Each structure stands twice: as C-alpha cells, then as structure tokens.
XYZ file of C-alpha atoms in Angstrom:
508
model
C 18.850 -73.167 8.778
C 18.938 -69.624 10.124
C 16.072 -67.372 9.063
C 15.859 -63.592 8.743
C 13.045 -63.203 11.279
C 13.532 -63.714 15.004
C 10.367 -65.836 15.358
C 8.985 -68.553 13.081
C 5.406 -69.337 12.114
C 5.559 -72.611 14.014
C 6.810 -70.973 17.205
C 4.176 -68.232 17.416
C 2.070 -67.374 14.378
C 0.686 -64.145 15.855
C 4.153 -62.891 16.854
C 5.493 -63.944 13.446
C 2.788 -61.865 11.756
C 3.701 -58.792 13.772
C 7.386 -59.370 12.981
C 6.661 -59.471 9.249
C 4.623 -56.256 9.405
C 7.478 -54.542 11.260
C 10.589 -55.972 9.594
C 9.168 -55.838 6.069
C 8.527 -52.104 6.658
C 4.806 -52.543 6.037
C 3.358 -50.453 8.871
C 3.936 -49.207 12.406
C 1.973 -47.954 15.385
C 0.768 -44.369 15.077
C 0.294 -43.262 18.679
C -3.503 -43.514 18.310
C -4.945 -46.777 19.556
C -6.014 -49.007 16.674
C -4.601 -46.743 13.967
C -1.453 -47.422 11.950
C 1.073 -45.612 9.804
C 1.279 -47.490 6.510
C 4.896 -47.229 5.353
C 5.901 -46.808 1.681
C 6.355 -50.544 0.930
C 3.009 -51.415 2.511
C 1.272 -48.476 0.872
C 2.932 -49.312 -2.431
C 1.281 -52.743 -2.298
C -2.059 -51.054 -1.545
C -1.555 -48.694 -4.508
C -0.995 -51.708 -6.761
C -4.161 -53.310 -5.388
C -6.017 -50.063 -6.007
C -4.846 -49.791 -9.600
C -5.566 -53.373 -10.587
C -8.931 -53.553 -8.848
C -9.957 -50.065 -9.968
C -9.340 -51.064 -13.588
C -11.614 -54.081 -13.139
C -14.319 -52.041 -11.417
C -14.324 -49.433 -14.189
C -14.374 -52.158 -16.836
C -17.775 -53.218 -15.470
C -19.211 -49.733 -16.046
C -18.734 -48.102 -12.641
C -17.491 -44.558 -12.054
C -15.508 -43.250 -9.090
C -16.780 -40.458 -6.863
C -16.309 -39.248 -3.286
C -18.680 -38.702 -0.357
C -18.099 -36.881 2.965
C -16.282 -38.442 5.902
C -18.959 -37.077 8.273
C -22.509 -38.450 8.128
C -25.457 -36.952 10.053
C -26.650 -39.273 12.799
C -30.218 -38.937 11.520
C -29.225 -40.764 8.332
C -28.405 -43.861 10.354
C -31.520 -43.586 12.512
C -33.687 -44.103 9.436
C -32.518 -47.726 9.088
C -32.797 -49.491 12.453
C -31.057 -52.801 11.615
C -28.134 -51.020 9.971
C -27.521 -48.630 12.866
C -27.862 -51.468 15.372
C -25.192 -53.426 13.509
C -22.693 -50.565 13.688
C -23.727 -48.677 16.840
C -20.969 -50.093 19.056
C -18.273 -49.182 16.515
C -19.287 -45.612 15.649
C -17.043 -42.637 16.342
C -19.152 -39.504 16.854
C -18.292 -35.801 16.516
C -20.320 -33.593 18.864
C -18.373 -30.258 18.947
C -16.622 -28.108 16.359
C -14.221 -26.124 18.566
C -11.858 -26.468 21.535
C -11.068 -23.958 24.270
C -8.425 -23.690 27.012
C -9.689 -24.569 30.471
C -7.483 -25.128 33.519
C -4.478 -25.475 31.237
C -6.119 -28.122 29.035
C -7.893 -28.158 25.690
C -11.530 -29.190 26.093
C -14.645 -29.044 23.854
C -16.266 -25.626 23.915
C -19.810 -26.031 25.373
C -20.870 -23.182 23.082
C -19.666 -25.113 20.027
C -21.883 -28.154 20.358
C -23.240 -29.326 16.998
C -26.982 -29.172 16.434
C -26.790 -32.769 15.213
C -23.966 -35.237 15.981
C -21.906 -36.416 13.016
C -20.788 -40.026 12.655
C -17.296 -40.601 11.253
C -17.951 -42.803 8.209
C -18.146 -46.526 9.184
C -19.654 -47.294 5.750
C -21.563 -45.105 3.306
C -24.897 -46.775 2.500
C -26.887 -44.052 4.275
C -25.168 -40.955 2.866
C -24.967 -42.430 -0.634
C -28.596 -43.524 -0.394
C -29.544 -39.907 0.368
C -27.721 -38.848 -2.808
C -29.401 -41.596 -4.842
C -32.787 -40.263 -3.697
C -31.865 -36.959 -5.360
C -30.321 -38.473 -8.475
C -32.969 -41.074 -9.274
C -36.376 -39.886 -10.466
C -37.149 -42.048 -13.493
C -36.362 -45.550 -14.747
C -34.185 -43.730 -17.301
C -31.853 -42.689 -14.464
C -31.072 -46.329 -13.669
C -28.829 -48.113 -13.108
C -26.586 -45.896 -10.990
C -23.124 -47.498 -10.742
C -20.595 -45.754 -8.493
C -17.534 -46.566 -6.399
C -15.395 -44.636 -3.964
C -11.912 -45.188 -2.537
C -11.895 -43.866 1.016
C -11.027 -44.404 4.667
C -13.557 -45.588 7.233
C -13.599 -45.727 11.030
C -14.959 -48.592 13.115
C -13.980 -48.406 16.777
C -12.565 -51.905 17.182
C -11.687 -53.093 20.697
C -9.152 -55.745 19.658
C -6.911 -54.457 16.916
C -4.181 -55.938 14.740
C -2.464 -54.048 11.935
C -4.134 -54.496 8.535
C -6.486 -57.192 9.842
C -8.624 -55.175 12.243
C -7.932 -51.480 12.819
C -10.032 -48.550 13.988
C -9.304 -46.752 10.719
C -8.696 -48.586 7.459
C -8.692 -47.948 3.726
C -11.063 -49.538 1.248
C -13.196 -49.209 -1.819
C -16.956 -49.353 -1.516
C -19.233 -49.731 -4.499
C -22.891 -48.706 -4.403
C -25.471 -49.248 -7.109
C -29.202 -48.772 -7.697
C -31.309 -50.796 -10.142
C -34.850 -51.040 -11.444
C -35.371 -54.747 -10.740
C -34.362 -57.467 -8.296
C -32.876 -59.459 -11.177
C -30.586 -56.590 -12.241
C -29.448 -55.951 -8.660
C -28.725 -59.638 -8.045
C -26.783 -59.814 -11.310
C -24.711 -56.863 -10.107
C -24.124 -58.489 -6.704
C -22.826 -61.692 -8.271
C -20.843 -59.854 -10.951
C -18.873 -57.946 -8.324
C -18.337 -61.095 -6.262
C -16.719 -62.594 -9.361
C -14.621 -59.444 -9.846
C -13.307 -59.919 -6.306
C -12.695 -63.640 -6.792
C -10.737 -63.147 -10.002
C -8.782 -60.203 -8.577
C -7.840 -62.170 -5.455
C -6.709 -65.216 -7.396
C -5.136 -63.597 -10.461
C -3.486 -60.579 -8.832
C -3.034 -61.356 -5.119
C -2.366 -65.069 -5.868
C -4.903 -65.679 -3.099
C -7.145 -68.738 -3.686
C -10.612 -68.165 -2.237
C -13.981 -69.817 -1.797
C -16.872 -67.689 -3.060
C -20.256 -68.210 -1.477
C -23.261 -66.827 0.384
C -23.021 -65.866 4.036
C -25.472 -67.506 6.476
C -28.228 -65.311 7.881
C -26.334 -64.428 11.070
C -23.305 -63.241 9.085
C -25.132 -60.872 6.738
C -24.210 -57.216 6.464
C -26.626 -55.183 8.662
C -29.667 -54.377 6.517
C -28.761 -56.720 3.643
C -31.137 -59.250 2.106
C -28.168 -61.438 1.127
C -24.403 -61.179 1.628
C -21.779 -63.007 -0.433
C -18.094 -63.310 0.404
C -14.751 -64.614 -0.720
C -13.025 -66.565 2.069
C -9.258 -67.199 2.120
C -7.370 -69.735 4.237
C -4.347 -68.491 6.178
C -1.334 -70.687 6.916
C -2.587 -71.280 10.468
C -5.817 -72.721 9.071
C -7.988 -69.741 10.011
C -10.366 -68.065 7.580
C -10.165 -64.451 6.475
C -13.132 -62.748 4.844
C -11.323 -61.037 1.984
C -14.222 -59.240 0.283
C -18.020 -58.982 0.379
C -20.856 -58.187 -2.017
C -24.331 -57.379 -0.668
C -27.789 -57.463 -2.214
C -29.613 -54.823 -0.168
C -33.016 -55.054 -1.871
C -35.190 -52.107 -0.865
C -33.935 -51.853 2.739
C -32.059 -48.597 2.183
C -34.405 -47.407 -0.565
C -37.242 -47.350 1.957
C -35.123 -45.556 4.544
C -33.648 -43.039 2.095
C -36.676 -42.711 -0.215
C -34.923 -43.889 -3.394
C -37.949 -44.026 -5.700
C -38.360 -43.884 -9.453
C -41.200 -43.694 -11.949
C -41.229 -46.871 -14.029
C -42.030 -47.073 -17.743
C -45.728 -47.542 -16.934
C -45.795 -44.371 -14.836
C -45.983 -46.005 -11.379
C -43.649 -45.291 -8.455
C -41.234 -48.053 -7.351
C -38.451 -48.401 -4.825
C -34.989 -48.976 -6.321
C -33.119 -52.218 -5.651
C -29.628 -51.467 -4.308
C -26.292 -53.210 -3.746
C -22.994 -52.481 -2.030
C -19.622 -54.248 -2.084
C -16.125 -53.681 -0.729
C -12.513 -54.783 -0.342
C -10.127 -53.226 2.180
C -6.519 -53.086 3.369
C -7.447 -56.251 5.295
C -6.480 -58.094 2.102
C -2.868 -57.033 2.753
C -3.077 -58.904 6.054
C -4.302 -61.899 4.094
C -1.414 -61.575 1.655
C 1.052 -61.644 4.567
C -0.493 -64.696 6.242
C -0.921 -66.681 3.026
C 2.399 -65.970 1.287
C 4.829 -65.040 4.087
C 7.557 -67.407 5.304
C 10.096 -67.442 8.127
C 12.257 -64.897 6.278
C 9.480 -62.346 5.898
C 6.991 -61.394 3.240
C 6.662 -62.822 -0.274
C 4.847 -60.408 -2.579
C 3.211 -61.647 -5.794
C 4.918 -59.860 -8.717
C 1.660 -58.278 -9.904
C 1.409 -56.431 -6.560
C 5.069 -55.723 -5.822
C 5.940 -52.003 -5.951
C 9.288 -53.201 -7.362
C 9.328 -56.605 -9.030
C 13.098 -56.819 -9.541
C 15.619 -55.155 -7.236
C 19.244 -54.870 -8.358
C 21.805 -54.709 -5.541
C 25.379 -53.650 -6.494
C 27.927 -55.519 -4.353
C 30.025 -52.550 -3.262
C 32.442 -52.316 -0.371
C 31.971 -49.602 2.263
C 32.208 -46.130 0.657
C 32.989 -47.803 -2.679
C 31.647 -45.994 -5.729
C 32.738 -48.546 -8.339
C 31.594 -46.878 -11.546
C 31.838 -50.068 -13.588
C 29.489 -51.992 -11.272
C 27.021 -49.108 -10.991
C 27.003 -48.520 -14.760
C 26.477 -52.240 -15.338
C 23.582 -52.292 -12.852
C 22.072 -49.091 -14.250
C 22.106 -50.545 -17.753
C 20.455 -53.725 -16.453
C 17.655 -51.776 -14.752
C 17.116 -49.627 -17.838
C 16.780 -52.735 -20.022
C 14.397 -54.383 -17.547
C 12.157 -51.319 -17.393
C 11.680 -51.522 -21.177
C 10.112 -54.955 -20.849
C 6.493 -55.878 -20.125
C 5.168 -58.381 -17.601
C 1.454 -59.015 -17.055
C 0.755 -56.448 -19.834
C 2.489 -53.674 -17.846
C 6.049 -52.270 -17.851
C 8.406 -54.153 -15.530
C 9.127 -52.307 -12.277
C 12.862 -52.614 -11.574
C 14.904 -50.663 -9.006
C 18.627 -50.029 -8.559
C 19.297 -49.930 -4.814
C 22.124 -47.378 -4.492
C 21.754 -46.805 -0.763
C 25.066 -46.538 1.140
C 24.634 -49.768 3.078
C 26.291 -53.152 3.071
C 25.157 -55.264 0.133
C 24.287 -58.228 2.362
C 22.096 -56.032 4.568
C 20.336 -54.657 1.510
C 19.778 -58.165 0.161
C 18.178 -59.365 3.382
C 16.131 -56.186 3.603
C 14.586 -56.954 0.220
C 14.132 -60.602 1.147
C 12.127 -59.549 4.217
C 10.086 -57.104 2.125
C 9.343 -59.920 -0.306
C 10.653 -58.428 -3.560
C 9.959 -61.211 -6.122
C 13.473 -61.208 -7.624
C 16.685 -59.846 -6.096
C 19.708 -59.444 -8.386
C 23.217 -59.103 -6.951
C 26.076 -57.799 -9.072
C 29.728 -57.780 -8.034
C 33.024 -57.193 -9.818
C 33.266 -60.806 -10.997
C 29.752 -60.638 -12.412
C 30.657 -57.527 -14.399
C 33.854 -59.148 -15.706
C 31.979 -62.294 -16.720
C 28.846 -60.550 -18.043
C 26.696 -62.269 -15.408
C 24.200 -61.578 -12.635
C 23.353 -63.512 -9.462
C 19.594 -64.216 -9.329
C 17.637 -64.890 -6.126
C 13.953 -65.792 -6.489
C 11.835 -65.041 -3.438
C 9.448 -67.950 -4.045
C 12.278 -70.505 -3.660
C 14.910 -68.932 -1.446
C 16.893 -72.003 -0.356
C 18.385 -75.123 -1.899
C 17.850 -78.548 -0.348
C 21.130 -78.187 1.558
C 19.812 -75.047 3.269
C 21.998 -72.595 1.382
C 20.642 -69.635 -0.570
C 19.552 -70.671 -4.053
C 21.421 -67.864 -5.820
C 21.862 -68.685 -9.512
C 24.658 -67.157 -11.613
C 23.166 -66.378 -15.012
C 24.462 -64.569 -18.081
C 23.093 -61.033 -18.143
C 21.578 -61.471 -21.599
C 19.932 -64.748 -20.630
C 18.392 -63.149 -17.557
C 17.046 -60.227 -19.567
C 15.471 -62.700 -21.965
C 13.924 -64.745 -19.162
C 12.931 -62.000 -16.672
C 9.300 -61.705 -17.773
C 8.784 -65.459 -17.724
C 10.468 -65.677 -14.330
C 8.067 -63.113 -12.843
C 5.122 -65.074 -14.232
C 6.557 -68.240 -12.697
C 6.888 -66.599 -9.266
C 3.281 -65.361 -9.450
C 1.997 -68.810 -10.391
C 4.170 -70.600 -7.821
C 2.764 -68.524 -4.961
C -0.796 -69.201 -6.096
C -0.201 -72.916 -6.613
C 1.321 -73.270 -3.146
C -1.603 -71.478 -1.489
C -4.198 -73.314 -3.579
C -2.785 -76.697 -2.562
C -3.005 -75.636 1.098
C -6.634 -74.528 0.705
C -7.786 -77.593 -1.189
C -5.902 -79.981 1.078
C -7.330 -78.590 4.314
C -11.100 -78.656 3.823
C -12.577 -81.761 5.427
C -15.803 -82.933 3.766
C -16.272 -86.148 5.746
C -17.559 -84.802 9.081
C -21.201 -85.707 9.831
C -21.507 -85.342 13.629
C -20.898 -82.548 16.139
C -18.517 -84.668 18.219
C -16.412 -85.302 15.120
C -16.488 -81.594 14.242
C -15.308 -80.681 17.736
C -12.568 -83.323 17.619
C -11.378 -82.108 14.221
C -10.698 -78.594 15.464
C -9.191 -79.841 18.718
C -6.772 -82.187 16.955
C -4.340 -79.621 15.568
C -3.258 -76.012 15.777
C -4.120 -75.539 12.103
C -6.692 -78.079 10.953
C -8.281 -75.914 8.260
C -12.032 -75.867 7.625
C -14.906 -78.317 7.557
C -17.611 -78.393 4.873
C -20.743 -79.782 6.512
C -24.405 -80.357 5.676
C -26.645 -77.440 6.662
C -30.432 -77.116 7.042
C -30.369 -73.295 6.988
C -32.057 -72.879 10.398
C -33.531 -69.516 11.442
C -34.705 -67.838 14.627
C -34.137 -69.726 17.888
C -32.724 -72.763 16.070
C -30.029 -70.606 14.452
C -29.304 -68.886 17.778
C -28.678 -72.299 19.351
C -26.220 -73.223 16.585
C -24.362 -69.926 16.916
C -24.111 -70.354 20.695
C -22.543 -73.804 20.249
C -20.099 -72.480 17.660
C -19.071 -69.609 19.944
C -18.324 -72.083 22.691
C -15.919 -73.859 20.342
C -14.527 -70.540 18.979
C -15.844 -71.438 15.529
C -17.800 -69.489 12.917
C -19.877 -70.213 9.835
C -17.968 -68.836 6.851
C -20.102 -69.204 3.723
C -22.105 -71.613 1.590
C -19.767 -72.241 -1.384
C -21.319 -71.548 -4.764
C -19.659 -74.634 -6.234
C -20.327 -77.058 -3.353
C -21.989 -80.406 -3.975
C -25.723 -80.512 -3.318
C -26.826 -81.567 0.170
C -27.773 -85.234 0.427
C -28.045 -85.964 4.151
C -29.083 -84.362 7.447
C -27.854 -81.122 9.014
C -24.932 -81.683 11.379
C -26.359 -79.124 13.824
C -30.138 -79.724 13.815
C -30.564 -83.227 12.406
C -33.119 -81.899 9.915
C -32.876 -82.533 6.185
C -29.972 -80.477 4.837
C -30.548 -78.052 1.963
C -26.940 -76.971 1.331
C -23.377 -77.247 2.652
C -21.635 -74.612 4.780
C -18.000 -74.007 5.682
C -17.077 -73.973 9.370
C -13.765 -72.711 10.680
C -11.839 -70.495 13.028
C -11.429 -66.997 11.703
C -9.837 -63.568 11.943
C-alpha cells in the first residue's frame, strides 16, 4: 500500500511528525530559531480549540482580559523559587533603541532601560501585582480571569508545536478567600481540561497530581492531564496549579476578611497551549498525514469537483455548490456544519490527497457521472482504506448523504477517540513491582507505553536519588492518577510502604 507521506511512523516517528507538520500545511520555520509560522490550517485548528475551550472557561464564571508582554524583572525577583524555575528560559529586553555603528545596527548605550524587562514566560507575577491593587476586601473575592496570549521560553531543543521558544496559550489566574475555594477551583479547571481534551480533541488523558519534583515553580500542588502518543511517550497536555499564598506573599495580595482581620489570598493558575496541537498530530495522525477530529476541523466536509484541466463544467460546480449550501444549513455538535467547495484550479486527485494529508474528516468527490446519477463519492478520513488496500470511497445518493452527514461526523469524532482510548488503556502496565522489571519493560520495545507503579512519595535526598535513576533510564514521573487503585504494597523505588501509585514513562 502506497501512502501519501514519504516516511511512515514505523520507519522514523520523529521524521514522520515533521512530515505531517509540513505536508499538512500546519506550520513552517520562521527564520528565528525556535519560532514558527503557523499556517492557516494549523491556526484554524487553534482557533477552534480557542473557541471551544473559551466557551467552557467562561461557563465556569471566568472573564477574559489582557496583560503586558513585558514584565519588570523586579516582579520575578520577589518570588525566588519561581524565578529560579524560569531563569534559564527568560528572554530579557535591556535597551529601547538601536543606532548605526560600523555599518551595523547595535543597541544604543544611551538607551539602556533603568530596569530590564522580561518577555512574558508566564504571568503569575504581573497578574499578582494587579490582584494586589484589585483585592482589598473579602467582598472583592473571588477574582476569576483568563487571558489568551503568547509567551516566550528560550528552549534549547525545539520542535514545532511541542516545544518552541514562542508559543500561544491561555492562562487562567484566580484569587480566593480560602484554601478550600482555591483547591475547588484548581480541580474544577483540571476537569474542564480533561473534558475538553476528550470530548473535543478526541484525546484520552489521565488526570492526576504531579510529584513534588514536577510541580510548577512556586506551586503548592500541580495537577496535569497526560496523553499517550502513538510512540508510547507521554505528553503533558494541560496543567492546573494550586499556588496557595506563594505569590500572595510576594505580590502582597491581601484582603480584609469579614471579621476585620488581614489575610493573604489563596491563588491558582492553569493553562493549555498550542502544544496540544502537537498531541493531536501524534495521537491521531497516520501514514497519510493528519486526521483532525470534526469538532476541531476548520472545514469538516470538503467537496472536490472532479474537473479536467481548465474545465469550468457549470453543471458539476452548480451541483457541488448546492451540496455545500445544504450542508452549511445543518448542525453538528450543536454548531453549523463547516463545509467548503474547493474550486482551486488544480487536478482533482491532487486536491483530494491534499485534504487527506490535512486530515479533513470527510472528503466528497463529484464528477459528471455523480451529477447524472444524483450521487456523491464519500471518503471518510478515519477509515481511508478497504481491506484490499484500495481507497474506501463510497458512492452514495446525494440525498442520503445529506441526511447522514451529521451522524457521519459524530461517528468520525467517536472513532478517533475510541482508537486512541484503546491504545492508552492497552499500554499501561500495572504489574511491575521491581526496578529491574521496570528497566526491562522500557528496554523491550520502541513504544512500550507507561507503567503504573507503587510510590512512597519520597522527598529531599530520597526523591533526588529516584530522579537521578530515572534520568539515567530517560524516564520521568508523569502524575499520580486521581482514579488509580489505592496503594497496597511497597514503593518500587525506595522499598518503603507505598501511599499511592504513580505513572512512569518516556515523555516529550
């Protein structure tokens, strides 16, 4: 069977990923190391993610706002653990003007800033400063805000969507009167991320708490959703942090409680980024390119008229135009269907394979015989080939397709999720009880998945020893699943009585 991409997942998963990003017109290099140009199809998927997630965020009572890209360095210096966690990734602005010198543009020594400005790596500090102005009384709480923005973290090893110097995200920040309210918020947003990932991205995830060494810098507790890629590696797809009073102390976020005493606010932060697009590619893609869940596809149904070179067959185009118009009147997932008539002057076969590589959920081809017979040829991206290796293109009466289009989109969405869920559930080993067995498990295959092992929750030097061993095996602790069985044996790493179970795996 010949595939659309030049490299398969089995041959070279990393090269396959780059091929999908390129040939599906998702993104391209920008000329600035670690930064990418997100092309219309890739950005269209991000816009769909934005819309669907933004609706869920607002439904929980949050409002959108915007904070500056530049943050005074002094804001970071107030919170030592936070600045230490990001110091190696910070981009810093020190001058506000350039001058010509020896034929080159260089910073003007006379234009040095009084205080360096950090290009936003995350916004806890600048938003905390605003909270300190906004919050005076218990009546001002809770504060529930979110912003959609870009951030910069100077990554040394970059890969488009997965790890870039600049990326897009949303970051929520809240302030509360009590620990209980802040923890409820933290868990509520974790559930928003879990349901969004599974219901919209068709991305099955494991929700749980991060071990101490994996916490967000300055957080009291960090929770994540972890997704399994087709190569068995884990991708952290979203995080929700209970920050306690860490940033309240640093930024002086105080309020007068109902009894008249001063208290520090309890804060949270949480975020999802364009990294989830990388996860979508590696979970749903195949050897012909991307497969986009219909809820995220910029166009869910693409109609390709089968025209000869320079042929402007009015009958075929009218037939296709009518089909698209009828489709756009329908609803799928409680939204209008997004259908497109591809009228570009290119060969129909090239257009078909272009949309296959992009991952359009349904591709419709219409030729002269289809018009004469009142039919359409339907190609579903979730099941591209028949058992004999030929394209599974179904000839269907136009009216029947119009009647079934909404159901078909729902089927494609569910099929992608079911396929990924089976992979996740079938590749978590719960039987490993010794380090030698854990090492052998990950050495046995290119894509063994994850291991769920007993964990004593060590701290200090004991935790450092565990992390050192894991690094040597190129493994990481992912999270402690919220729905895992209770511990009933000894910790695989320390031999002490286990208190919970933790996921171990290779990761991006």
